[in-house]
Amino acid sequence: MEAMATKELLKIHEVVKYPDPVLARPGAAVTVFDEALRTLVAEMFESMYTAQGIGLAAPQISVSQRITVIDTSFKKNAKDKLVLINPEVLETRGKQVEEEGCLSLPDIREKVQRAAWVKVKAQNEHGEWFEVEGEELLARALLHEIDHLNGVLFIDRISRLKRELVLRKIKKMQKNGEW
Ligand SMILES: [Zn+2]
């Protein structure tokens, strides 16, 4: 007989790196809001924190579904923890250009132009719709993570010349066994 776990053991998922094909595939809409989904969401937060990230999309852990978690204050403020399922951008305003990184592109940082403000609607882990507005870092995180659910990476949003330099750097790291 197995001992009952007193605390739920959450699996830490490995974050896949570019060019894993799952990152280029649009995720499927979530239609079932059950305990398995809520466990997956909890595991996504733990996997994100373990990888030192402030945002993680399900395709990054090889789950091709429209789920993302964000915590721009990295555990400092509980109210910054966001779960967005089937998110949609409703409105954007303005422009910001800041350096961006991605857990699936370690050590790569490039300036990316994004909207300065965004309004998003999404479902929570119980299937309830809500709206969230964000500016600056939160706007960037929301847009970056929603891009993942559409198979888009931040290096798809930089100039072709810069992307070629990034891809060359990745090839070199792969060759040296650093990727
Ligand atoms: Zn990313």
mmCIF file of C-alpha atoms and ligand atoms in Angstrom:
data_model
loop_
_atom_site.group_PDB
_atom_site.id
_atom_site.type_symbol
_atom_site.label_atom_id
_atom_site.label_comp_id
_atom_site.label_asym_id
_atom_site.label_seq_id
_atom_site.Cartn_x
_atom_site.Cartn_y
_atom_site.Cartn_z
ATOM 1 C CA MET A 1 0.000 0.000 0.000
ATOM 2 C CA GLU A 2 1.274 3.415 -0.918
ATOM 3 C CA ALA A 3 1.527 6.148 1.637
ATOM 4 C CA MET A 4 -0.841 9.027 1.016
ATOM 5 C CA ALA A 5 0.964 12.218 0.140
ATOM 6 C CA THR A 6 0.060 14.886 2.656
ATOM 7 C CA LYS A 7 0.856 17.631 0.197
ATOM 8 C CA GLU A 8 0.190 17.565 -3.509
ATOM 9 C CA LEU A 9 3.438 16.937 -5.336
ATOM 10 C CA LEU A 10 3.771 19.269 -8.261
ATOM 11 C CA LYS A 11 5.780 18.215 -11.254
ATOM 12 C CA ILE A 12 8.409 20.663 -12.448
ATOM 13 C CA HIS A 13 8.256 20.600 -16.245
ATOM 14 C CA GLU A 14 11.287 21.136 -18.427
ATOM 15 C CA VAL A 15 11.098 24.261 -20.590
ATOM 16 C CA VAL A 16 11.734 23.407 -24.252
ATOM 17 C CA LYS A 17 14.093 25.546 -26.289
ATOM 18 C CA TYR A 18 13.938 26.973 -29.786
ATOM 19 C CA PRO A 19 13.708 25.365 -32.385
ATOM 20 C CA ASP A 20 11.419 22.748 -30.784
ATOM 21 C CA PRO A 21 8.469 22.560 -33.247
ATOM 22 C CA VAL A 22 5.894 22.788 -30.429
ATOM 23 C CA LEU A 23 6.901 26.457 -30.039
ATOM 24 C CA ALA A 24 5.852 27.220 -33.611
ATOM 25 C CA ARG A 25 2.436 25.554 -33.337
ATOM 26 C CA PRO A 26 -0.696 27.491 -32.280
ATOM 27 C CA GLY A 27 -2.110 26.007 -29.072
ATOM 28 C CA ALA A 28 -5.558 24.404 -28.942
ATOM 29 C CA ALA A 29 -8.375 26.147 -27.054
ATOM 30 C CA VAL A 30 -9.069 24.767 -23.572
ATOM 31 C CA THR A 31 -12.614 23.407 -23.257
ATOM 32 C CA VAL A 32 -12.460 21.344 -20.040
ATOM 33 C CA PHE A 33 -11.891 23.177 -16.738
ATOM 34 C CA ASP A 34 -11.218 20.314 -14.340
ATOM 35 C CA GLU A 35 -8.857 19.366 -11.529
ATOM 36 C CA ALA A 36 -6.234 18.203 -14.054
ATOM 37 C CA LEU A 37 -6.184 21.698 -15.585
ATOM 38 C CA ARG A 38 -5.816 23.322 -12.158
ATOM 39 C CA THR A 39 -2.922 20.984 -11.331
ATOM 40 C CA LEU A 40 -1.282 21.847 -14.659
ATOM 41 C CA VAL A 41 -1.640 25.583 -13.872
ATOM 42 C CA ALA A 42 -0.035 25.086 -10.428
ATOM 43 C CA GLU A 43 2.782 23.107 -12.082
ATOM 44 C CA MET A 44 3.264 25.861 -14.640
ATOM 45 C CA PHE A 45 3.798 28.430 -11.851
ATOM 46 C CA GLU A 46 6.321 26.171 -10.098
ATOM 47 C CA SER A 47 8.096 25.378 -13.387
ATOM 48 C CA MET A 48 8.234 29.100 -14.218
ATOM 49 C CA TYR A 49 9.685 30.023 -10.820
ATOM 50 C CA THR A 50 12.225 27.196 -11.030
ATOM 51 C CA ALA A 51 13.340 28.544 -14.420
ATOM 52 C CA GLN A 52 13.486 32.118 -12.951
ATOM 53 C CA GLY A 53 10.818 33.404 -15.331
ATOM 54 C CA ILE A 54 7.976 35.919 -14.971
ATOM 55 C CA GLY A 55 5.836 34.315 -17.679
ATOM 56 C CA LEU A 56 5.348 30.832 -19.078
ATOM 57 C CA ALA A 57 3.086 29.525 -21.832
ATOM 58 C CA ALA A 58 1.946 25.891 -22.003
ATOM 59 C CA PRO A 59 3.633 25.200 -25.395
ATOM 60 C CA GLN A 60 6.958 25.932 -23.636
ATOM 61 C CA ILE A 61 6.424 22.770 -21.580
ATOM 62 C CA SER A 62 5.272 20.831 -24.674
ATOM 63 C CA VAL A 63 1.563 21.250 -23.881
ATOM 64 C CA SER A 64 0.034 22.702 -27.051
ATOM 65 C CA GLN A 65 -2.880 24.467 -25.347
ATOM 66 C CA ARG A 66 -3.913 28.098 -24.838
ATOM 67 C CA ILE A 67 -2.774 28.461 -21.212
ATOM 68 C CA THR A 68 -0.295 30.959 -19.796
ATOM 69 C CA VAL A 69 0.802 32.075 -16.344
ATOM 70 C CA ILE A 70 2.426 35.422 -15.493
ATOM 71 C CA ASP A 71 3.890 36.876 -12.298
ATOM 72 C CA THR A 72 5.674 40.147 -13.054
ATOM 73 C CA SER A 73 6.712 40.630 -9.405
ATOM 74 C CA PHE A 74 8.096 37.048 -9.133
ATOM 75 C CA LYS A 75 6.279 35.959 -5.917
ATOM 76 C CA LYS A 76 6.507 39.405 -4.259
ATOM 77 C CA ASN A 77 2.831 40.372 -4.666
ATOM 78 C CA ALA A 78 0.220 37.613 -4.761
ATOM 79 C CA LYS A 79 -2.062 39.917 -6.794
ATOM 80 C CA ASP A 80 0.438 39.869 -9.674
ATOM 81 C CA LYS A 81 -0.138 36.136 -10.237
ATOM 82 C CA LEU A 82 -2.188 35.801 -13.409
ATOM 83 C CA VAL A 83 -3.650 32.704 -15.035
ATOM 84 C CA LEU A 84 -4.877 33.311 -18.571
ATOM 85 C CA ILE A 85 -6.696 30.563 -20.423
ATOM 86 C CA ASN A 86 -7.886 31.132 -24.009
ATOM 87 C CA PRO A 87 -6.729 34.791 -23.788
ATOM 88 C CA GLU A 88 -7.597 37.347 -26.449
ATOM 89 C CA VAL A 89 -6.216 40.851 -26.939
ATOM 90 C CA LEU A 90 -9.179 43.266 -26.964
ATOM 91 C CA GLU A 91 -7.387 46.596 -27.316
ATOM 92 C CA THR A 92 -3.868 48.060 -27.486
ATOM 93 C CA ARG A 93 -2.516 51.613 -27.160
ATOM 94 C CA GLY A 94 0.815 53.292 -27.730
ATOM 95 C CA LYS A 95 4.274 51.854 -28.224
ATOM 96 C CA GLN A 96 7.202 50.747 -26.073
ATOM 97 C CA VAL A 97 10.591 49.408 -27.094
ATOM 98 C CA GLU A 98 12.422 47.396 -24.427
ATOM 99 C CA GLU A 99 14.758 44.444 -24.213
ATOM 100 C CA GLU A 100 13.016 41.109 -24.031
ATOM 101 C CA GLY A 101 14.074 37.589 -23.171
ATOM 102 C CA CYS A 102 12.390 34.188 -23.219
ATOM 103 C CA LEU A 103 12.881 30.959 -21.245
ATOM 104 C CA SER A 104 12.896 29.105 -24.587
ATOM 105 C CA LEU A 105 15.727 31.336 -25.878
ATOM 106 C CA PRO A 106 18.192 31.417 -22.965
ATOM 107 C CA ASP A 107 20.856 34.172 -23.070
ATOM 108 C CA ILE A 108 19.205 35.908 -26.031
ATOM 109 C CA ARG A 109 17.997 39.465 -25.371
ATOM 110 C CA GLU A 110 16.799 41.887 -28.022
ATOM 111 C CA LYS A 111 14.807 45.101 -28.129
ATOM 112 C CA VAL A 112 11.228 44.419 -29.204
ATOM 113 C CA GLN A 113 8.518 46.933 -30.009
ATOM 114 C CA ARG A 114 5.225 46.237 -28.244
ATOM 115 C CA ALA A 115 2.078 48.159 -27.361
ATOM 116 C CA ALA A 116 2.506 50.319 -24.228
ATOM 117 C CA TRP A 117 -0.931 49.367 -22.911
ATOM 118 C CA VAL A 118 -3.134 46.362 -23.544
ATOM 119 C CA LYS A 119 -6.546 45.063 -22.519
ATOM 120 C CA VAL A 120 -6.966 41.279 -22.578
ATOM 121 C CA LYS A 121 -9.881 38.977 -21.853
ATOM 122 C CA ALA A 122 -9.279 35.426 -20.703
ATOM 123 C CA GLN A 123 -10.747 32.590 -18.663
ATOM 124 C CA ASN A 124 -9.417 31.585 -15.259
ATOM 125 C CA GLU A 125 -8.791 27.973 -14.167
ATOM 126 C CA HIS A 126 -12.524 27.642 -13.354
ATOM 127 C CA GLY A 127 -13.614 28.787 -16.819
ATOM 128 C CA GLU A 128 -14.801 32.239 -15.702
ATOM 129 C CA TRP A 129 -14.111 35.114 -18.109
ATOM 130 C CA PHE A 130 -12.352 38.225 -16.813
ATOM 131 C CA GLU A 131 -10.538 41.227 -18.235
ATOM 132 C CA VAL A 132 -7.088 42.500 -17.346
ATOM 133 C CA GLU A 133 -5.353 45.717 -18.379
ATOM 134 C CA GLY A 134 -1.615 46.168 -18.259
ATOM 135 C CA GLU A 135 1.037 48.722 -19.128
ATOM 136 C CA GLU A 136 4.817 48.643 -19.374
ATOM 137 C CA LEU A 137 6.193 45.261 -18.178
ATOM 138 C CA LEU A 138 2.756 43.661 -17.734
ATOM 139 C CA ALA A 139 1.668 44.734 -21.241
ATOM 140 C CA ARG A 140 4.896 43.259 -22.609
ATOM 141 C CA ALA A 141 4.447 40.003 -20.658
ATOM 142 C CA LEU A 142 0.805 39.621 -21.743
ATOM 143 C CA LEU A 143 1.672 40.175 -25.412
ATOM 144 C CA HIS A 144 4.773 37.950 -25.273
ATOM 145 C CA GLU A 145 2.857 35.050 -23.677
ATOM 146 C CA ILE A 146 -0.179 35.375 -25.967
ATOM 147 C CA ASP A 147 2.261 35.296 -28.908
ATOM 148 C CA HIS A 148 3.484 31.896 -27.633
ATOM 149 C CA LEU A 149 -0.084 30.563 -27.827
ATOM 150 C CA ASN A 150 -0.074 31.569 -31.495
ATOM 151 C CA GLY A 151 3.290 29.941 -32.215
ATOM 152 C CA VAL A 152 5.131 33.292 -32.312
ATOM 153 C CA LEU A 153 8.460 34.000 -30.555
ATOM 154 C CA PHE A 154 9.945 37.427 -29.837
ATOM 155 C CA ILE A 155 12.679 36.801 -32.420
ATOM 156 C CA ASP A 156 9.858 36.752 -35.009
ATOM 157 C CA ARG A 157 9.270 40.428 -34.106
ATOM 158 C CA ILE A 158 12.795 41.778 -34.690
ATOM 159 C CA SER A 159 14.446 42.792 -37.974
ATOM 160 C CA ARG A 160 15.584 40.066 -40.322
ATOM 161 C CA LEU A 161 19.211 41.130 -39.885
ATOM 162 C CA LYS A 162 18.999 40.906 -36.081
ATOM 163 C CA ARG A 163 17.196 37.566 -36.295
ATOM 164 C CA GLU A 164 19.954 36.177 -38.516
ATOM 165 C CA LEU A 165 22.570 37.261 -35.967
ATOM 166 C CA VAL A 166 20.557 35.588 -33.190
ATOM 167 C CA LEU A 167 20.172 32.364 -35.191
ATOM 168 C CA ARG A 168 23.908 32.356 -35.895
ATOM 169 C CA LYS A 169 24.625 32.754 -32.165
ATOM 170 C CA ILE A 170 22.262 29.843 -31.373
ATOM 171 C CA LYS A 171 23.948 27.627 -34.013
ATOM 172 C CA LYS A 172 27.324 28.392 -32.471
ATOM 173 C CA MET A 173 26.040 27.549 -28.978
ATOM 174 C CA GLN A 174 24.472 24.307 -30.287
ATOM 175 C CA LYS A 175 27.818 23.373 -31.852
ATOM 176 C CA ASN A 176 29.588 23.981 -28.538
ATOM 177 C CA GLY A 177 26.989 21.971 -26.630
ATOM 178 C CA GLU A 178 25.786 25.101 -24.799
ATOM 179 C CA TRP A 179 22.194 25.024 -26.106
HETATM 180 ZN ZN ZN B 1 8.772 33.350 -24.094
#
